[in-house]
Coordinates of C-alpha atoms and ligand atoms in Angstrom, one line a residue:
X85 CA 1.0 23.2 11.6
X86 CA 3.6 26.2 11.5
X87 CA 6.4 25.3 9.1
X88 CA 8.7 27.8 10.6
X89 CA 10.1 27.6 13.9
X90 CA 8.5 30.6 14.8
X91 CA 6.2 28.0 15.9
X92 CA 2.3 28.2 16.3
X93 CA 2.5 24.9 18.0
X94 CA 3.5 25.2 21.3
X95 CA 0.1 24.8 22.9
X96 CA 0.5 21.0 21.6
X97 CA -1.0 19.3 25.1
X98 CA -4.7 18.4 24.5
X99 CA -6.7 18.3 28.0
X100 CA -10.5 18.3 28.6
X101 CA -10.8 19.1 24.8
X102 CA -8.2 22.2 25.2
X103 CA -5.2 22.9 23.3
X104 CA -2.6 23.9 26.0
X105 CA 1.0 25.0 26.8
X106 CA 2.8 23.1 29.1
X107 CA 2.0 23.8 32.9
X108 CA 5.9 24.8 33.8
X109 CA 6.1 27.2 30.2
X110 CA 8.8 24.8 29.2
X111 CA 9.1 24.3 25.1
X112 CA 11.3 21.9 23.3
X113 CA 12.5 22.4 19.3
X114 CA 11.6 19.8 16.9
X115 CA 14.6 18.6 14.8
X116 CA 14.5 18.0 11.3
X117 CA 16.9 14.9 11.3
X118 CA 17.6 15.5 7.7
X119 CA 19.6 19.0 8.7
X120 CA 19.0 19.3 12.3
X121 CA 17.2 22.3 12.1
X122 CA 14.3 23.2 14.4
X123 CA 11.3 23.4 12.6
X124 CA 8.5 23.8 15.5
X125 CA 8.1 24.0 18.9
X126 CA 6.1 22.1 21.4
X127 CA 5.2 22.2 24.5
X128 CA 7.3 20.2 27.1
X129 CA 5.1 18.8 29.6
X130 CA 5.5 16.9 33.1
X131 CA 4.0 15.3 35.8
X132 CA 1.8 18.2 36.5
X133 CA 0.3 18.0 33.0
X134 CA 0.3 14.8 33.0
X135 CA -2.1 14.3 36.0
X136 CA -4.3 16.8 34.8
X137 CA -4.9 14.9 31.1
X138 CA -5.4 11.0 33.5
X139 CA -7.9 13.8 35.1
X140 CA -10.2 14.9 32.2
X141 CA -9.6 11.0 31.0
X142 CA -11.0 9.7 34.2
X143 CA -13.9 12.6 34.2
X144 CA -15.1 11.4 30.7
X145 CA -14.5 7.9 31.5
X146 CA -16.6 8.0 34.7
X147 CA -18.6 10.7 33.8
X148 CA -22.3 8.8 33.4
X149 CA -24.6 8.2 30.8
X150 CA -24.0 9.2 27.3
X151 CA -20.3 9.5 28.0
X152 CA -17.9 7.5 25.4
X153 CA -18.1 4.2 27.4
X154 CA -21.7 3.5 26.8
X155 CA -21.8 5.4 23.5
X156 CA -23.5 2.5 21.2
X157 CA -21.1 0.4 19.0
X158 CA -22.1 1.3 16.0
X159 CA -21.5 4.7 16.8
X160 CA -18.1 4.7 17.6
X161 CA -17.7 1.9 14.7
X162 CA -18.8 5.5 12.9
X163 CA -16.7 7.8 14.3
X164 CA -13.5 6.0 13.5
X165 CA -14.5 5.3 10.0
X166 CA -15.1 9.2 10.0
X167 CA -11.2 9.1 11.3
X168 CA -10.5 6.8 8.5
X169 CA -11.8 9.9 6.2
X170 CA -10.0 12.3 7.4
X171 CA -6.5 10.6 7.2
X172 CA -7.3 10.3 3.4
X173 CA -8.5 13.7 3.2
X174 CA -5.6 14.6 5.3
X175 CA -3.0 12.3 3.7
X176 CA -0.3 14.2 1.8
X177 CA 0.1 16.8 4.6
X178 CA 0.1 14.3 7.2
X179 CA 2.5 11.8 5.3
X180 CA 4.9 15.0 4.4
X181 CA 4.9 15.9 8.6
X182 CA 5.3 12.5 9.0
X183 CA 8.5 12.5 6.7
X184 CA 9.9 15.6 8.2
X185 CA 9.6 14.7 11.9
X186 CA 10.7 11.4 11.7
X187 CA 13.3 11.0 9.1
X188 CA 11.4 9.1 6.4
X189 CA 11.1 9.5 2.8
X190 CA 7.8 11.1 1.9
X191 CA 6.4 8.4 0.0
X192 CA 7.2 6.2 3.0
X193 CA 4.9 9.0 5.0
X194 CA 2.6 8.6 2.7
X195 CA 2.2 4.2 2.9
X196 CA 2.1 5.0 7.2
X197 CA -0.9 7.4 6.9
X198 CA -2.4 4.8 4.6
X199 CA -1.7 2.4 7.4
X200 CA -2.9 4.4 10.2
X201 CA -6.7 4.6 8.4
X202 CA -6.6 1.2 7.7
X203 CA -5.9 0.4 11.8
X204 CA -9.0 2.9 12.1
X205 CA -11.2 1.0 9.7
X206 CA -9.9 -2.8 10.9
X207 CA -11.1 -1.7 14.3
X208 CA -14.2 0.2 13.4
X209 CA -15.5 -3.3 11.1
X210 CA -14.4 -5.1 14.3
X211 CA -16.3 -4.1 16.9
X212 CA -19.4 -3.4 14.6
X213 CA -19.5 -7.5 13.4
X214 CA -19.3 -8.5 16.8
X215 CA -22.1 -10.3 19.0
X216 CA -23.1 -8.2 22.3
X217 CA -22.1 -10.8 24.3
X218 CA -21.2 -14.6 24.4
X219 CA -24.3 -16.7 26.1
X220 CA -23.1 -19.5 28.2
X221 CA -24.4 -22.6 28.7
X222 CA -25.1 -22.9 32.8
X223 CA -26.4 -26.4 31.8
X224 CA -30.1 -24.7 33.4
X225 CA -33.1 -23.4 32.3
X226 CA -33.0 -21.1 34.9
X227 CA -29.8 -19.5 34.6
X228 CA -28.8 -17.1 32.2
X229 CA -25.5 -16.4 31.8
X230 CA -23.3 -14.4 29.2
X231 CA -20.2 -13.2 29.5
X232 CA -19.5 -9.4 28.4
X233 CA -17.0 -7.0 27.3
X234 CA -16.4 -3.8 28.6
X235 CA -13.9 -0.9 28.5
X236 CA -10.4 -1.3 30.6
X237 CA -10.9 2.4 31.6
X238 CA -8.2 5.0 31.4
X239 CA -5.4 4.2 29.0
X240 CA -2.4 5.4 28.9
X241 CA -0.5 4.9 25.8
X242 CA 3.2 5.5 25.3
X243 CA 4.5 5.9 21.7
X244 CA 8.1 5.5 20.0
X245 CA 9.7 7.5 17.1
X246 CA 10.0 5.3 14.2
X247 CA 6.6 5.1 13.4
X248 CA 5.6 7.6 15.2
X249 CA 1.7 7.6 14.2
X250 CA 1.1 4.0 13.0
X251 CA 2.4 3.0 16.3
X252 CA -0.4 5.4 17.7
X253 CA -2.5 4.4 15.8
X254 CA -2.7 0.8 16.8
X255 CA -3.3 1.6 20.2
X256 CA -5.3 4.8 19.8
X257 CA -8.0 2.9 17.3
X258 CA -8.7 -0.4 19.7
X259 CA -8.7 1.7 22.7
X260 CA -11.7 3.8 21.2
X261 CA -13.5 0.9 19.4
X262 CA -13.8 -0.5 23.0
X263 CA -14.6 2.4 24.8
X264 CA -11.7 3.9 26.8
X265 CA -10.7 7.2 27.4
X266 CA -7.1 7.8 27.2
X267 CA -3.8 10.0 27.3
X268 CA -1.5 9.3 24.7
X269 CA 2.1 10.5 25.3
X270 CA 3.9 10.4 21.8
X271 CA 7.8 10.1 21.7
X272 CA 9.3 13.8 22.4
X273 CA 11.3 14.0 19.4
X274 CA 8.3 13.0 16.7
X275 CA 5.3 14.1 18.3
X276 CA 3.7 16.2 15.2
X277 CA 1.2 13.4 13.5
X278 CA -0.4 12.3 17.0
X279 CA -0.9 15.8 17.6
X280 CA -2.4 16.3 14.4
X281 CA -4.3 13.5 14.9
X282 CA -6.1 14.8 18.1
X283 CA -7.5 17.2 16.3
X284 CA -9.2 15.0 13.4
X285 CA -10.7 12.8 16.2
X286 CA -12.4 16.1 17.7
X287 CA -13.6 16.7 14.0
X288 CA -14.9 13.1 13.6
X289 CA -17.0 14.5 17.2
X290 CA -15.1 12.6 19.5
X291 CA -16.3 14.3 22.9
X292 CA -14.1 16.6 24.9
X293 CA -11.9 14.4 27.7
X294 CA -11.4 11.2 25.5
X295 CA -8.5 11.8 23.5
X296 CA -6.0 13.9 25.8
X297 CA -2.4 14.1 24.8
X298 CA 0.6 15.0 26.7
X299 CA 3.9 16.1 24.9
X300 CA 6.8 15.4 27.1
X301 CA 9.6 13.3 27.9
X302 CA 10.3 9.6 29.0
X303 CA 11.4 10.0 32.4
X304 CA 8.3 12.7 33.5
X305 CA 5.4 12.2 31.7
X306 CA 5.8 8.7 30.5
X307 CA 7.1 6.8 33.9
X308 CA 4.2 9.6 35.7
X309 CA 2.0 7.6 33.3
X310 CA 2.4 4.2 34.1
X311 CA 2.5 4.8 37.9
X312 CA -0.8 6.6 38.7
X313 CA -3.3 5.0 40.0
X314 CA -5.7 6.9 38.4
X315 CA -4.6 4.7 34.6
X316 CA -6.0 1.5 34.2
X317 CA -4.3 0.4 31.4
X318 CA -0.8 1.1 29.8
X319 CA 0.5 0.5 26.8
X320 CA 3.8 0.8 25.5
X321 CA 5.7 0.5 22.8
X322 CA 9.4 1.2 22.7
X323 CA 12.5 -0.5 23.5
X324 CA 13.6 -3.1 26.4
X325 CA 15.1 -0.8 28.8
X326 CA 12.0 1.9 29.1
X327 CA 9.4 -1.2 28.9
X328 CA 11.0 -2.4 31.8
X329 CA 11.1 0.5 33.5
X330 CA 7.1 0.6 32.6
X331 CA 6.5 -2.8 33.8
X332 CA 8.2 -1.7 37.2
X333 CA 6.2 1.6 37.5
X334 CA 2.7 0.0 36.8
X335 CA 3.5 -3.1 38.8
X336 CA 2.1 -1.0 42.4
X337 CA -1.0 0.0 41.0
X338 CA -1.3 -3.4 39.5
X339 CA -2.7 -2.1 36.2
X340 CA -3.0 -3.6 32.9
X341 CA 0.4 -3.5 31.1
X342 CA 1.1 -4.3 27.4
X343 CA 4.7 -4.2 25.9
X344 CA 5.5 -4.0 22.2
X345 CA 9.6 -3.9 22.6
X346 CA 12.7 -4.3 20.5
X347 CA 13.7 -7.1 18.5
X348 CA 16.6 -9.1 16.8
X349 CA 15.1 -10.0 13.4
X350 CA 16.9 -13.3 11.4
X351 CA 16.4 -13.7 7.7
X352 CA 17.0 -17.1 6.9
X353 CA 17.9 -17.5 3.5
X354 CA 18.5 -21.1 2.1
X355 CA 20.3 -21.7 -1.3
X356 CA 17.2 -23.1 -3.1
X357 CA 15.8 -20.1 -2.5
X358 CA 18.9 -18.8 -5.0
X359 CA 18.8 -21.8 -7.3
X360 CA 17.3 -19.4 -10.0
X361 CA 18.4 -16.2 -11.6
X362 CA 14.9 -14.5 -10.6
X363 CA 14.6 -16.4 -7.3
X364 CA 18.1 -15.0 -6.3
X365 CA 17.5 -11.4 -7.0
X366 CA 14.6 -11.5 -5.3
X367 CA 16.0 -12.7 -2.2
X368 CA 18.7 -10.2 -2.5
X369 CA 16.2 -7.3 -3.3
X370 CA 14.1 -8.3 -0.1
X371 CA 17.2 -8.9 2.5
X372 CA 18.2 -5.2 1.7
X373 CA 14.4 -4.2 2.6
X374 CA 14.4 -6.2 4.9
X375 CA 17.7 -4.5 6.6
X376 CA 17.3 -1.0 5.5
X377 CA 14.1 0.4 4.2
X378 CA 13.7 3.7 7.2
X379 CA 17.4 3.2 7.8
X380 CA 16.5 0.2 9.6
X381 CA 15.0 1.9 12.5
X382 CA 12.1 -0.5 12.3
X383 CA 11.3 -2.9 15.1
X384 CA 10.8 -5.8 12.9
X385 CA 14.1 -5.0 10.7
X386 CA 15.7 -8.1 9.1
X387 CA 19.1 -7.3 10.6
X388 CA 20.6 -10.6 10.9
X389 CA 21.2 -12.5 7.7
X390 CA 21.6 -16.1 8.5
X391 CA 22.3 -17.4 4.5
X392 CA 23.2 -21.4 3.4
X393 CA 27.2 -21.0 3.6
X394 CA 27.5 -22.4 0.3
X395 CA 26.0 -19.1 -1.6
X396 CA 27.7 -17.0 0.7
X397 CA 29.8 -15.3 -1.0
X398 CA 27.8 -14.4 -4.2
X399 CA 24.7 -13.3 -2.1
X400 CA 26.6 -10.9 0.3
X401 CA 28.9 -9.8 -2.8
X402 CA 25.4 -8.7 -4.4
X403 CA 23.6 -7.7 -1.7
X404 CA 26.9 -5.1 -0.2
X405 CA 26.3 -4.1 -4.0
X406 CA 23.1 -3.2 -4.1
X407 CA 23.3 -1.7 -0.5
X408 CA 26.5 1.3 -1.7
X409 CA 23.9 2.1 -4.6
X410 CA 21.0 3.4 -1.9
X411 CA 20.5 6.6 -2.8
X412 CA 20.6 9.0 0.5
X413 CA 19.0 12.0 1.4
X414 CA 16.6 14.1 2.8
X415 CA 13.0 12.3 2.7
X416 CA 11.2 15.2 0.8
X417 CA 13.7 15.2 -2.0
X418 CA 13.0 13.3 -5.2
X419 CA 14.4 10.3 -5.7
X420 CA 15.8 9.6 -2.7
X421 CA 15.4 6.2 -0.9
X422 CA 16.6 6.3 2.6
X423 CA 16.2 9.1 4.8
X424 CA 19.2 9.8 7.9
X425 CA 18.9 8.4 11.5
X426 CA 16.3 9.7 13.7
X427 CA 19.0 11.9 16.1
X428 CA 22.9 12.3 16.7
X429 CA 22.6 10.3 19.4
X430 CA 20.9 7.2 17.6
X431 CA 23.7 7.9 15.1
X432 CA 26.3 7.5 17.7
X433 CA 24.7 4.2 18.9
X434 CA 24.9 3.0 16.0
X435 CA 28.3 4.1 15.2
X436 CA 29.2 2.2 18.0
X437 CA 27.8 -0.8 17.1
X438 CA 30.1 -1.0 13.8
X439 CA 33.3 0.1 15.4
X440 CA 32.9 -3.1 18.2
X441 CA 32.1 -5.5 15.3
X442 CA 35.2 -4.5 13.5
X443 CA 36.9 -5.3 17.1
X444 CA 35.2 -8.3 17.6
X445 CA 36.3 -9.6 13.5
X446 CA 33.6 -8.4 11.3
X447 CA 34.4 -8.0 8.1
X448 CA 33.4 -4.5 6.8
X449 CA 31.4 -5.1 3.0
X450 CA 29.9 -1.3 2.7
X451 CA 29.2 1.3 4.7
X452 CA 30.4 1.9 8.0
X453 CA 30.7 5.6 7.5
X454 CA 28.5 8.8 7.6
X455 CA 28.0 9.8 3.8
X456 CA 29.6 12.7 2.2
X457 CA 27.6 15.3 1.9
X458 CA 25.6 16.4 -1.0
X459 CA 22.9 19.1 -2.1
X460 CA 20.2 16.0 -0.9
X461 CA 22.0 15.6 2.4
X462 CA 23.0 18.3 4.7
X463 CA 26.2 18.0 6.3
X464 CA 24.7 18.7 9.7
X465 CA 21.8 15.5 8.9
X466 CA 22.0 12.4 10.6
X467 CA 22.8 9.9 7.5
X468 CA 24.7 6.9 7.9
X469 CA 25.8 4.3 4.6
X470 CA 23.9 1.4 4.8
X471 CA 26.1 -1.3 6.4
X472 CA 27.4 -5.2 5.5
X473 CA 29.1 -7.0 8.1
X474 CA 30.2 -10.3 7.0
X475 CA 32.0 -12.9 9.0
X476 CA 29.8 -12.6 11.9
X477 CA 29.1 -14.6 14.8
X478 CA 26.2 -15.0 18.1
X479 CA 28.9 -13.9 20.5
X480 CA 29.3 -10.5 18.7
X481 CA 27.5 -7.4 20.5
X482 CA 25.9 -6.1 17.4
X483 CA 24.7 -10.1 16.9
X484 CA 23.0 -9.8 19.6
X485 CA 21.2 -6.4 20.9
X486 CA 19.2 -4.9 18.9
X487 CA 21.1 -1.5 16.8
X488 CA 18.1 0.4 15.2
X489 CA 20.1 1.1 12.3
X490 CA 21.2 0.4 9.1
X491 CA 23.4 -2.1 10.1
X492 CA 22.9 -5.7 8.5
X493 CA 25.3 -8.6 10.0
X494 CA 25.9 -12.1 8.2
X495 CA 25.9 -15.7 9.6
X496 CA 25.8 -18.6 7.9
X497 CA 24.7 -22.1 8.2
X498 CA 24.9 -25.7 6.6
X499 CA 21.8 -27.6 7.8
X500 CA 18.7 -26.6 8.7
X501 CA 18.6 -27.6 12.6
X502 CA 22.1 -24.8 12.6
X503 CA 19.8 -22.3 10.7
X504 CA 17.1 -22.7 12.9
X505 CA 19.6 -22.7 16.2
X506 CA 20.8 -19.5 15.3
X507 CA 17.8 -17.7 14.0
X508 CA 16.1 -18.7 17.7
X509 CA 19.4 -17.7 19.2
X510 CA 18.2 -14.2 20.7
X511 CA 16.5 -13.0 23.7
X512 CA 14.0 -11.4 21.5
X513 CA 11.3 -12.6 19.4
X514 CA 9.4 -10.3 17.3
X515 CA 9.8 -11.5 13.8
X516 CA 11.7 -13.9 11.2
X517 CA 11.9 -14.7 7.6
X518 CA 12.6 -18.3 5.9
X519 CA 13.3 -17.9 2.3
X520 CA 13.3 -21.7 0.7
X521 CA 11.5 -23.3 -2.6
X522 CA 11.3 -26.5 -0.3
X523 CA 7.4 -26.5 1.2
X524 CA 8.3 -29.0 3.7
X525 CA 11.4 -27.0 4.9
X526 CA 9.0 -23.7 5.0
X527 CA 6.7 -25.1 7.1
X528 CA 9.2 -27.1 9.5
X529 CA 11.4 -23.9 10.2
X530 CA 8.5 -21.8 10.0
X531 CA 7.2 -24.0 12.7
X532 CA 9.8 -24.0 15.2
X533 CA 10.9 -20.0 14.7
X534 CA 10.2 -18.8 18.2
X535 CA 9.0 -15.0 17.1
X536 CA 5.3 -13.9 17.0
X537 CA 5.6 -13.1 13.1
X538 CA 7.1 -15.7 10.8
X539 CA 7.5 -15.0 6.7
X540 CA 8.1 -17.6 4.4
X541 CA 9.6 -16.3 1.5
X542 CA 8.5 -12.7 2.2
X543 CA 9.3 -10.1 4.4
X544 CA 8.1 -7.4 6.5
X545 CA 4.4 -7.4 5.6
X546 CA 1.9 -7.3 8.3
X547 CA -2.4 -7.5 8.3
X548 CA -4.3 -5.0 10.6
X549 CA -6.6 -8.5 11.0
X550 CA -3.1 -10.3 12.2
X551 CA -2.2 -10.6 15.5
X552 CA 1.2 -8.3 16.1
X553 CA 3.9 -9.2 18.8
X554 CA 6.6 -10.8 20.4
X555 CA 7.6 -14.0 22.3
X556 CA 10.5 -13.6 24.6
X557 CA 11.3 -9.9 25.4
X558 CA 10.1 -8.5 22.7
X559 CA 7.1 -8.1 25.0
X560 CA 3.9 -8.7 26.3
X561 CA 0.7 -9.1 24.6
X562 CA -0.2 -8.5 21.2
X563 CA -1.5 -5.2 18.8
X564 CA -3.9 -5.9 16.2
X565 CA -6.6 -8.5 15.0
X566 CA -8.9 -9.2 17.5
X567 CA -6.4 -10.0 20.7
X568 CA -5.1 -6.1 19.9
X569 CA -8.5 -5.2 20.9
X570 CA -9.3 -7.9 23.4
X571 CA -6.0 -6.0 25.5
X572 CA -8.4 -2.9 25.7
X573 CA -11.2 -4.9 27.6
X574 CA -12.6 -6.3 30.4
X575 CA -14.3 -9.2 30.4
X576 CA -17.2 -9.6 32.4
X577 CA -19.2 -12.6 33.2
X578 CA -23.2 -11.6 34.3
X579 CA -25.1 -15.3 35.7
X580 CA -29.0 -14.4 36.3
X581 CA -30.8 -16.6 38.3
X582 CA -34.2 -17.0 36.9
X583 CA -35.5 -18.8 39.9
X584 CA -33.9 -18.3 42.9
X585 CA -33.9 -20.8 45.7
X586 CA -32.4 -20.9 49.2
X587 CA -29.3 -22.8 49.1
X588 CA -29.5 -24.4 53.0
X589 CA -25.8 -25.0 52.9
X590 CA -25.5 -24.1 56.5
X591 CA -28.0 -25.6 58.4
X592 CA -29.8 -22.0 60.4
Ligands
NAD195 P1 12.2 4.4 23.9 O1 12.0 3.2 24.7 O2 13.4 5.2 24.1 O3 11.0 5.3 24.0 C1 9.7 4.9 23.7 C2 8.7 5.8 24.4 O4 8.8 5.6 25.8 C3 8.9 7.3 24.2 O5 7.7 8.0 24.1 C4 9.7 7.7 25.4 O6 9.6 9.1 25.8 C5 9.0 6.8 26.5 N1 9.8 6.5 27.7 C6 11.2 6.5 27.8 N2 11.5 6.2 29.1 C7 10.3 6.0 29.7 C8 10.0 5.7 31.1 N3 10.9 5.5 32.0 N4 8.7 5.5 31.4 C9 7.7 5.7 30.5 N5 8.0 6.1 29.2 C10 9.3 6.2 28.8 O7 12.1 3.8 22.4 P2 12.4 4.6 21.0 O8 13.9 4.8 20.9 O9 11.5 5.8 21.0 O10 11.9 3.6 19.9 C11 12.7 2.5 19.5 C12 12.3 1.2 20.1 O11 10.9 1.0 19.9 C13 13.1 0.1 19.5 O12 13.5 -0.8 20.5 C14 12.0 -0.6 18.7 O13 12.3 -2.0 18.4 C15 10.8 -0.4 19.5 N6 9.6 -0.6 18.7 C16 8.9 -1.7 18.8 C17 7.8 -1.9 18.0 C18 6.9 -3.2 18.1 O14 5.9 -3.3 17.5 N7 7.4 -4.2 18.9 C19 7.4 -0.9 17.1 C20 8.2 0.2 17.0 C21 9.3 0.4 17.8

């Protein structure tokens, strides 16, 4: 991939196993957010490349024998440990792309592409352990019946711009261990890794027409996406308001939708969790992870602090501490820690976010500001100080929507049923953290957190063999472990009658 912006990327939609400009000519620039500078072009696709990629999708789909669908398991298992390969092989110059695009520190593009093969491997071992099928007992000698798995079909898959190839990646991986063909459309401001990625899957020998991108915006290519009729399958990850919109388009064709959407993380911190020196730091060291490791632009960010009101004031004093001392800056320069905001107009969201908690009564600890620039960060980057609100409450705006920023609020508590209250006390439900020495408290609030991943004592770890997802409107269905490849499947029961008998049910 060009460096410059004199860009040899713009042919950057993949179609039948064919690099291609876009249809209309159109290009768009691709920002570093660290100084806003273009860095490559790509092309800017529509609705007209978009239905011919669901076309070469559907062709190798339905294409007959010895197409992907009825490729033998162990040879696909193969092919995506092959994939696994070449993300190692490939890993400093994907992790570095991955840094630029997106925002991140490199090292932090480095531990996604680690990631993203491990997705590949997970699924690869999953579908090769696996019985052909799941005999049923018809309570008969005569019958035979099993129920089967097969391929969903055409998938489309819609991609967001935080993590902009793990994301991919945990669709991209199940979609092939089961057999689909699909059109991935990766968000239009960090598209580089997923198209990078196309190509290592045609050098691990996926066949033409399987993998088919389409670089392009939201409102064309995605919502074209998720209404034809020719896409079985779609699966999105992003935030509330397009997943909606998703939902509505595919609701016609009455296609397979999964949603991975926003969420409103708590981190519930109770004071035994302090009572020690060591306990206490580390509970301090992890809130500020939690909040603001990739400037908080991480679904599952620990945003809301919900801490025992009587160490209040020495864990926020600490933790606002701590948070002034993250070192800012562009990801590929040493030593920096935090990378800027993904676009000015992420910035300005979250911009606006602090200035209505100031309205509503928050109490500013750190941050709240964009950074003074440095030789590390360009005045034109989109950096923004990491951010302590104290004195916050559940009626405040930036309580409760989700900012996507490095924005961390505090609420406290007394007794447990308050701590849980308020950490359930969101429309969302993707993730929450209980920090406690107590093993009966862990488990009885770890118990009744309503959010599909709960960490006790811990945070922001996830398994590839772990089921990943929300309750509430943090969305529908789950990625990873074996349900994140069950959403990429049909099931299909076959009963064989081994003697066959009239049934005389209507007398003739
Ligand atoms: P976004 O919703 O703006 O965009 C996501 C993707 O959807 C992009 O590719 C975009 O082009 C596309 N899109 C936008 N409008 C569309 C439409 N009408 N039809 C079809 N596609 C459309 O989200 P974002 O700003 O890129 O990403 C941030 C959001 O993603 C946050 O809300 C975050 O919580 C969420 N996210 C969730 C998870 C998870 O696992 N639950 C993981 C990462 C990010």
């Amino acid at each position: 991939m060009a460096d410059t912006p004199e860009l040899q990327a713009r042919k950057t939609i993949h179609v039948g196993g064919e690099w291609l400009e876009a249809v209309s000519g159109a290009t768009r620039e691709i920002l570093d957010p660290a100084d806003a500078l273009p860095f490559v072009l790509v092309a800017e696709g529509d609705e007209k490349d978009t239905d011919l990629a669901v076309a070469a999708a559907r062709q190798a789909f339905d294409g007959g024998q010895g197409v992907w669908p009825q490729t033998p398991v162990a040879e696909r298992a193969a092919l995506l440990r092959r994939v696994a390969d070449l993300l190692v092989r490939d890993r400093e110059d994907l992790g570095r792309l991955e840094a630029r695009d997106a925002g991140k520190t490199v090292e932090e593009g480095r531990v996604d592409i680690d990631c993203v093969a491990d997705a590949f491997r997970y699924f690869a071992d999953l579908v090769a352990a696996e019985a052909p099928g799941r005999v049923v007992d018809a309570g008969s000698p005569d019958i035979h019946s099993v129920v089967v798995h097969e391929p969903v079909g055409v998938c489309a898959l819609i991609t967001p711009w935080n993590y902009p190839l793990l994301q991919a990646s945990w669709k991209i991986a199940p979609a092939l261990a089961a057999g689909n063909t699909f059109v991935v459309k990766p968000s239009e401001i960090t598209p580089l890794t997923t198209i990078a990625l196309i190509d290592l899957l045609t050098e691990a020998g996926l066949p033409a027409g399987v993998a088919n991108i389409v670089t392009g915006p939201g409102h064309s290519v995605g919502a074209r996406l998720a209404e034809h009729p020719d896409v079985d399958l779609v699966s999105f990850t992003g935030g509330l308001v397009s997943g909606t919109k998703v939902a509505q388009a595919a609701a016609p064709s009455v296609k397979k939708v999964a949603l991975e959407l926003g969420g409103k993380n708590p981190n519930v911190v109770f004071a035994d969790a302090c009572a020690t020196e060591e306990g206490f730091d580390t509970a301090v060291d992890q809130a500020l992870n939690a909040a603001f490791i990739h400037s908080g632009q991480v679904c599952s960010a620990g945003g809301r602090l919900i801490v025992e009101e009587s160490i209040r004031e020495r864990f926020v004093a600490e933790l606002a501490r701590r948070a002034a001392k993250i070192r800012l800056g562009r990801g590929t320069a040493d030593s920096v820690e935090c990378g800027p905001l993904v676009s000015e107009q992420q910035r300005t969201k979250v911009e606006s976010f602090v200035a209505s908690a100031l309205e509503e009564g928050a109490v500013l600890r750190t941050g709240g500001k964009r950074p003074e620039p440095s030789a590390q960060r360009p005045a034109t980057g989109y950096f923004y100080e990491p951010t302590v609100l104290d004195a916050c409450h559940r009626e405040m705006r930036v309580v409760r929507e989700e900012v996507f920023g490095p924005v961390l609020t505090v609420e406290t508590f007394q007794t447990e049923d308050e701590a849980v209250a308020l950490a359930n006390d969101t429309e969302y439900g993707l993730a929450g953290a209980v920090w406690t020495t107590d093993a009966g408290r862990a488990r009885r609030v770890a118990g009744r957190l309503r959010h599909g991943t709960v960490w006790i004592n811990d945070f922001h770890p996830y398994l590839p063999q772990a089921e990943w997802g929300g309750f509430g409107k943090s969305g529908v269905g789950r990625e990873l472990g074996p349900a994140g490849l069950a959403e990429y499947r049909e099931s299909k029961h076959v009963y064989q009658n081994l003697a066959p008998k009239p049934v005389r049910w209507f007398a003739g």
